[in-house]
Tab-separated table of C-alpha atoms in Angstrom:
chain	number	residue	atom	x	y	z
A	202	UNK	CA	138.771	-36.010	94.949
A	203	UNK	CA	136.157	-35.050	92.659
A	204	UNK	CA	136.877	-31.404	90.509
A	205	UNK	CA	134.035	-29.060	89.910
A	206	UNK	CA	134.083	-27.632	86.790
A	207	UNK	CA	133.396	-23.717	86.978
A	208	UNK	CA	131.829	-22.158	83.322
A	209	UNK	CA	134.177	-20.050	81.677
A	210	UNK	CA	133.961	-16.208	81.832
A	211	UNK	CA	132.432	-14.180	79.741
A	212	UNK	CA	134.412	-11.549	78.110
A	213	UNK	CA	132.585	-8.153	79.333
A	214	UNK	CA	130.683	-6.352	76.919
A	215	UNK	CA	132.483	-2.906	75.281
A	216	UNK	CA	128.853	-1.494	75.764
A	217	UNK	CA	129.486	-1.726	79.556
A	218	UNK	CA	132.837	-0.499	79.819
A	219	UNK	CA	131.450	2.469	77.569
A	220	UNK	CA	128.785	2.939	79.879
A	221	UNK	CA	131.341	2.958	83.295
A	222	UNK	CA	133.634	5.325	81.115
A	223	UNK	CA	130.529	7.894	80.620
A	224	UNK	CA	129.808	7.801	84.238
A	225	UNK	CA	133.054	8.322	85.605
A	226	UNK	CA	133.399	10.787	83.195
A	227	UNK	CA	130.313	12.522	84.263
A	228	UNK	CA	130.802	12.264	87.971
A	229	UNK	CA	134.484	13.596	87.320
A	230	UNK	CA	132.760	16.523	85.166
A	231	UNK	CA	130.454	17.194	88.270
A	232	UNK	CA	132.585	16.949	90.825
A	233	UNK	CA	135.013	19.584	88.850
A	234	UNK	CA	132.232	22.052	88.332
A	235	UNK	CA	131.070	21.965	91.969
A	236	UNK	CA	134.583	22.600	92.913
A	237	UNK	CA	135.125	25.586	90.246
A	238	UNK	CA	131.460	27.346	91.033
A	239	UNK	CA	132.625	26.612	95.254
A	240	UNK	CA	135.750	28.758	94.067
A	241	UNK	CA	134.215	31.042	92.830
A	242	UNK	CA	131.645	31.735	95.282
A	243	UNK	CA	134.930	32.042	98.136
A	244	UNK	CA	137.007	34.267	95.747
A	245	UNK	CA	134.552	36.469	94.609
A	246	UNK	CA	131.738	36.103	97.932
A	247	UNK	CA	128.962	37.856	95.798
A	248	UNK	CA	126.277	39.824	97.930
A	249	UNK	CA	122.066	39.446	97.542
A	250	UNK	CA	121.065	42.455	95.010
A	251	UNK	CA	118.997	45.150	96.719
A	252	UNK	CA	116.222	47.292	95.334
A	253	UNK	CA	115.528	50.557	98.051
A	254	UNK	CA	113.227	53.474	97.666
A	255	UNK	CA	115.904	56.378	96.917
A	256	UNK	CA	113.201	59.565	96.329
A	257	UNK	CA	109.676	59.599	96.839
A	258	UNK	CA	107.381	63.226	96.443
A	259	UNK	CA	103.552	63.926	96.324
A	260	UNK	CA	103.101	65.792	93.307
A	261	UNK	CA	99.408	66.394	92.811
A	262	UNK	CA	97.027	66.353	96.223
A	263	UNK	CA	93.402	67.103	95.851
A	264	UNK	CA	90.688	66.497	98.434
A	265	UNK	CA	87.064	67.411	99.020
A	266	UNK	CA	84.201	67.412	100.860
A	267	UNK	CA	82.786	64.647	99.313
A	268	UNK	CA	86.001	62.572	100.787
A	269	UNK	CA	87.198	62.237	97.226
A	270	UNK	CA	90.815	62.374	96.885
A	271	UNK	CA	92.790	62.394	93.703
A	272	UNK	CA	97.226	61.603	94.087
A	273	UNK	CA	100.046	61.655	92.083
A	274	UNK	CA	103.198	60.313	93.212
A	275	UNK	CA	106.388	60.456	92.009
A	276	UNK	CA	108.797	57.845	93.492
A	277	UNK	CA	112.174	56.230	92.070
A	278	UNK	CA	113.447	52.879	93.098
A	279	UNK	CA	117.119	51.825	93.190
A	280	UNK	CA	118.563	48.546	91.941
A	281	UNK	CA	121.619	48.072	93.472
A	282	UNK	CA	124.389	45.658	92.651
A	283	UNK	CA	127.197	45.645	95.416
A	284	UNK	CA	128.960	42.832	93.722
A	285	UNK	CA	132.458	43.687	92.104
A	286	UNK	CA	132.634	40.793	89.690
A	287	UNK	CA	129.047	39.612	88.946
A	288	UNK	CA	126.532	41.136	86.448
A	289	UNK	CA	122.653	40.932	88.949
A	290	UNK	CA	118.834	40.209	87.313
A	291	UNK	CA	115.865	41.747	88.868
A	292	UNK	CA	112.610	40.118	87.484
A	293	UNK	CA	109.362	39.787	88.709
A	294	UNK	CA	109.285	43.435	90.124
A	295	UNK	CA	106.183	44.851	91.924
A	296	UNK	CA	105.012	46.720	93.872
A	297	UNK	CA	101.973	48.239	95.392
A	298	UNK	CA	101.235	51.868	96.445
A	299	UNK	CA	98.408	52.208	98.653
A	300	UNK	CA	97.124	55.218	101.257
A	301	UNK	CA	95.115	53.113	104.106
A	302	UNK	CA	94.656	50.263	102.366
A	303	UNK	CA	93.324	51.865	99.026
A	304	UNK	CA	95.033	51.114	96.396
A	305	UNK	CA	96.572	53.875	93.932
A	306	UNK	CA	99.179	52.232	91.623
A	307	UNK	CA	101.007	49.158	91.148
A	308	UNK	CA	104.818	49.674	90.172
A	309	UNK	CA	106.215	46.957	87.767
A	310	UNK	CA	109.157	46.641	86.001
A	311	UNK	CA	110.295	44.019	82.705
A	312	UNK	CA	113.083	42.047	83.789
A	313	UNK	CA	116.504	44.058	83.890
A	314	UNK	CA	120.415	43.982	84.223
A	315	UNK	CA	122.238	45.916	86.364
A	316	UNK	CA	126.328	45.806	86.000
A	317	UNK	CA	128.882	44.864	88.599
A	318	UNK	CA	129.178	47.098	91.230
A	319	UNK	CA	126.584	49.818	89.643
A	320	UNK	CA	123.006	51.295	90.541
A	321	UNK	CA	119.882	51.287	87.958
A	322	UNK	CA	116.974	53.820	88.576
A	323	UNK	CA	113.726	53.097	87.616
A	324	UNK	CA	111.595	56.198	87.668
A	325	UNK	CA	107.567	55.953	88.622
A	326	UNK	CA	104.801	58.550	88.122
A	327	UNK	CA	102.187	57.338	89.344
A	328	UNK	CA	98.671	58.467	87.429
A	329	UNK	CA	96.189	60.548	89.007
A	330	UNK	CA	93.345	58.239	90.616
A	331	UNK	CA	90.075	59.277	92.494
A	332	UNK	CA	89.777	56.821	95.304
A	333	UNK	CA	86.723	57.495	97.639
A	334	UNK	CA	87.260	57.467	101.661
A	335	UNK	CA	85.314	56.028	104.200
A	336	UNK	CA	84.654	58.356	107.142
A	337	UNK	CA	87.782	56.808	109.292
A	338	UNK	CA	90.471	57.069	106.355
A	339	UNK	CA	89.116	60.764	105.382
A	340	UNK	CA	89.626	61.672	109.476
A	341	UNK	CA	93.077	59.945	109.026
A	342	UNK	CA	93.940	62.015	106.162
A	343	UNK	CA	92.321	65.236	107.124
A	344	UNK	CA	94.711	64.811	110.532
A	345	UNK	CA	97.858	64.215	108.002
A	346	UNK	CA	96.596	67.521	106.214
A	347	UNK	CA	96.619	69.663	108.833
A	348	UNK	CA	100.217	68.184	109.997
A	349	UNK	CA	102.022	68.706	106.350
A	350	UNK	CA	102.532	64.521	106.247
A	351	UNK	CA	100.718	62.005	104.779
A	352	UNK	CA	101.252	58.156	105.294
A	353	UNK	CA	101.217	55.934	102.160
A	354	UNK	CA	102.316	52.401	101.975
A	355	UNK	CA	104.513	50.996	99.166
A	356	UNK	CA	104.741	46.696	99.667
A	357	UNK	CA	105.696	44.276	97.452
A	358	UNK	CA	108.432	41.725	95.998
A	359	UNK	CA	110.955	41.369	93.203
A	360	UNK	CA	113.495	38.063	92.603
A	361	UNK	CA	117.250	38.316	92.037
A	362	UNK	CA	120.279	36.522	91.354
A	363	UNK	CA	123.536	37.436	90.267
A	364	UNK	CA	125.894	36.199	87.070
A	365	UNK	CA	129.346	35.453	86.631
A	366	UNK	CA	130.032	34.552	82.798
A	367	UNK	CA	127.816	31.063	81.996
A	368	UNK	CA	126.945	30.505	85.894
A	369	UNK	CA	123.908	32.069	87.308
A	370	UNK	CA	123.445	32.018	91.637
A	371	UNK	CA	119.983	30.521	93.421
A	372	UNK	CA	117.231	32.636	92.897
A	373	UNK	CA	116.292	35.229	96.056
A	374	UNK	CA	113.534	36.562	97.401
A	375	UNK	CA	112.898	40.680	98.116
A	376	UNK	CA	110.554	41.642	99.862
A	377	UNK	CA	109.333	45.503	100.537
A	378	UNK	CA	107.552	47.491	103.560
A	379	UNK	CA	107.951	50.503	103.434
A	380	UNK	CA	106.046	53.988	105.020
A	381	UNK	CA	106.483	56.350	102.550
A	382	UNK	CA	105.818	60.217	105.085
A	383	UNK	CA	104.667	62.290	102.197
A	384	UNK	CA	104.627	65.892	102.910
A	385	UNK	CA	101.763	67.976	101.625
A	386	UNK	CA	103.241	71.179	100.262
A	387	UNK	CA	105.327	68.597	97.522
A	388	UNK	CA	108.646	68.458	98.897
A	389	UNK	CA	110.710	65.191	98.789
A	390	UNK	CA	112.029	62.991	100.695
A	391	UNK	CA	114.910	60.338	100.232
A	392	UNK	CA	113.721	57.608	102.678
A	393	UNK	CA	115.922	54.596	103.779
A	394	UNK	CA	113.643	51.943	102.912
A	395	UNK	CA	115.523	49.078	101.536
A	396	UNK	CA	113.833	45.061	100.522
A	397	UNK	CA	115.021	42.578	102.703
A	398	UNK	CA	116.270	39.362	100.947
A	399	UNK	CA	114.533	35.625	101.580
């Protein structure tokens, strides 16, 4: 019976076992990361980073016949950072303050730390501005006048994400609505408006 001959084997080259060895080692270096960030993340269970409107006052209020009206607002946001164990970044803050639509100021901030479990205030003043009315918005305001409360609206965004050591979260989303009832003879108020995470 006839043999067949098979070709002898070729040694395999170091360069591919060198190659294998940085993969596994990779993979293994992956897979251990995953599992220490996964720890983290149960042990610690971090919470989204809020910003909230914590004081808000009309400071300045001037309106005339000519439906000219001239604002100054003081308002100061809170960053909050719930988490016990993990330092929080706000960037990309702003926000818009606007009375029916008109705009009076945008509020921005640089991007900022706040520590574990600590609060930051950022304190706004917004500059006087003479926005003119249409006839609807000066009836609107003239009704607020007369009833000691004026509406405003303060909208906008800001990202997050918290920090433990060299590991940094996703990024999040806030978003802002808020009605900002302004009373007319300057006293504050400490509304609960808080951003809502995305």
């Amino acid at each position: 019976m006839p043999k067949l001959d098979h070709p002898p084997r070729r040694p395999t080259h170091p360069v591919i076992w060198c190659i294998c060895a940085t993969c596994g080692f990779l993979a293994m270096l992956v897979v251990i990361t995953g599992a220490v960030l996964f720890t983290s993340y149960m042990v610690i269970h971090p919470h989204v980073p809020q910003l909230s409107v914590g004081f808000a006052k009309l400071d300045h209020f001037e309106f005339d016949q000519m439906s000219f009206l001239i604002v100054r607002v003081i308002i100061i946001l809170k960053a909050e950072n719930d988490n016990e164990k993990a330092t929080a970044s706000f960037y990309e803050t702003e926000f818009n303050l606007d009375f029916e639509g008109n705009k009076i100021a945008t509020l921005g901030a640089d991007t900022f730390d706040v520590g574990s479990n600590s609060t930051l205030e950022l304190h706004y003043e917004t500059p006087s501005k003479k926005i003119t009315l249409g006839p609807q918005e000066s009836d609107v305001l003239e009704i607020g006048v007369k009833q000691n409360e004026i509406e405003f609206g303060l909208t906008g965004h800001a990202r997050t994400r918290w920090r433990i050591g060299p590991f940094e979260s996703v990024k999040f989303w806030l978003r802002l609505e808020c009605k900002l009832m302004l009373p007319v003879d300057k006293s504050p108020i400490y509304p609960r408006c808080t951003t809502r995470s995305k």
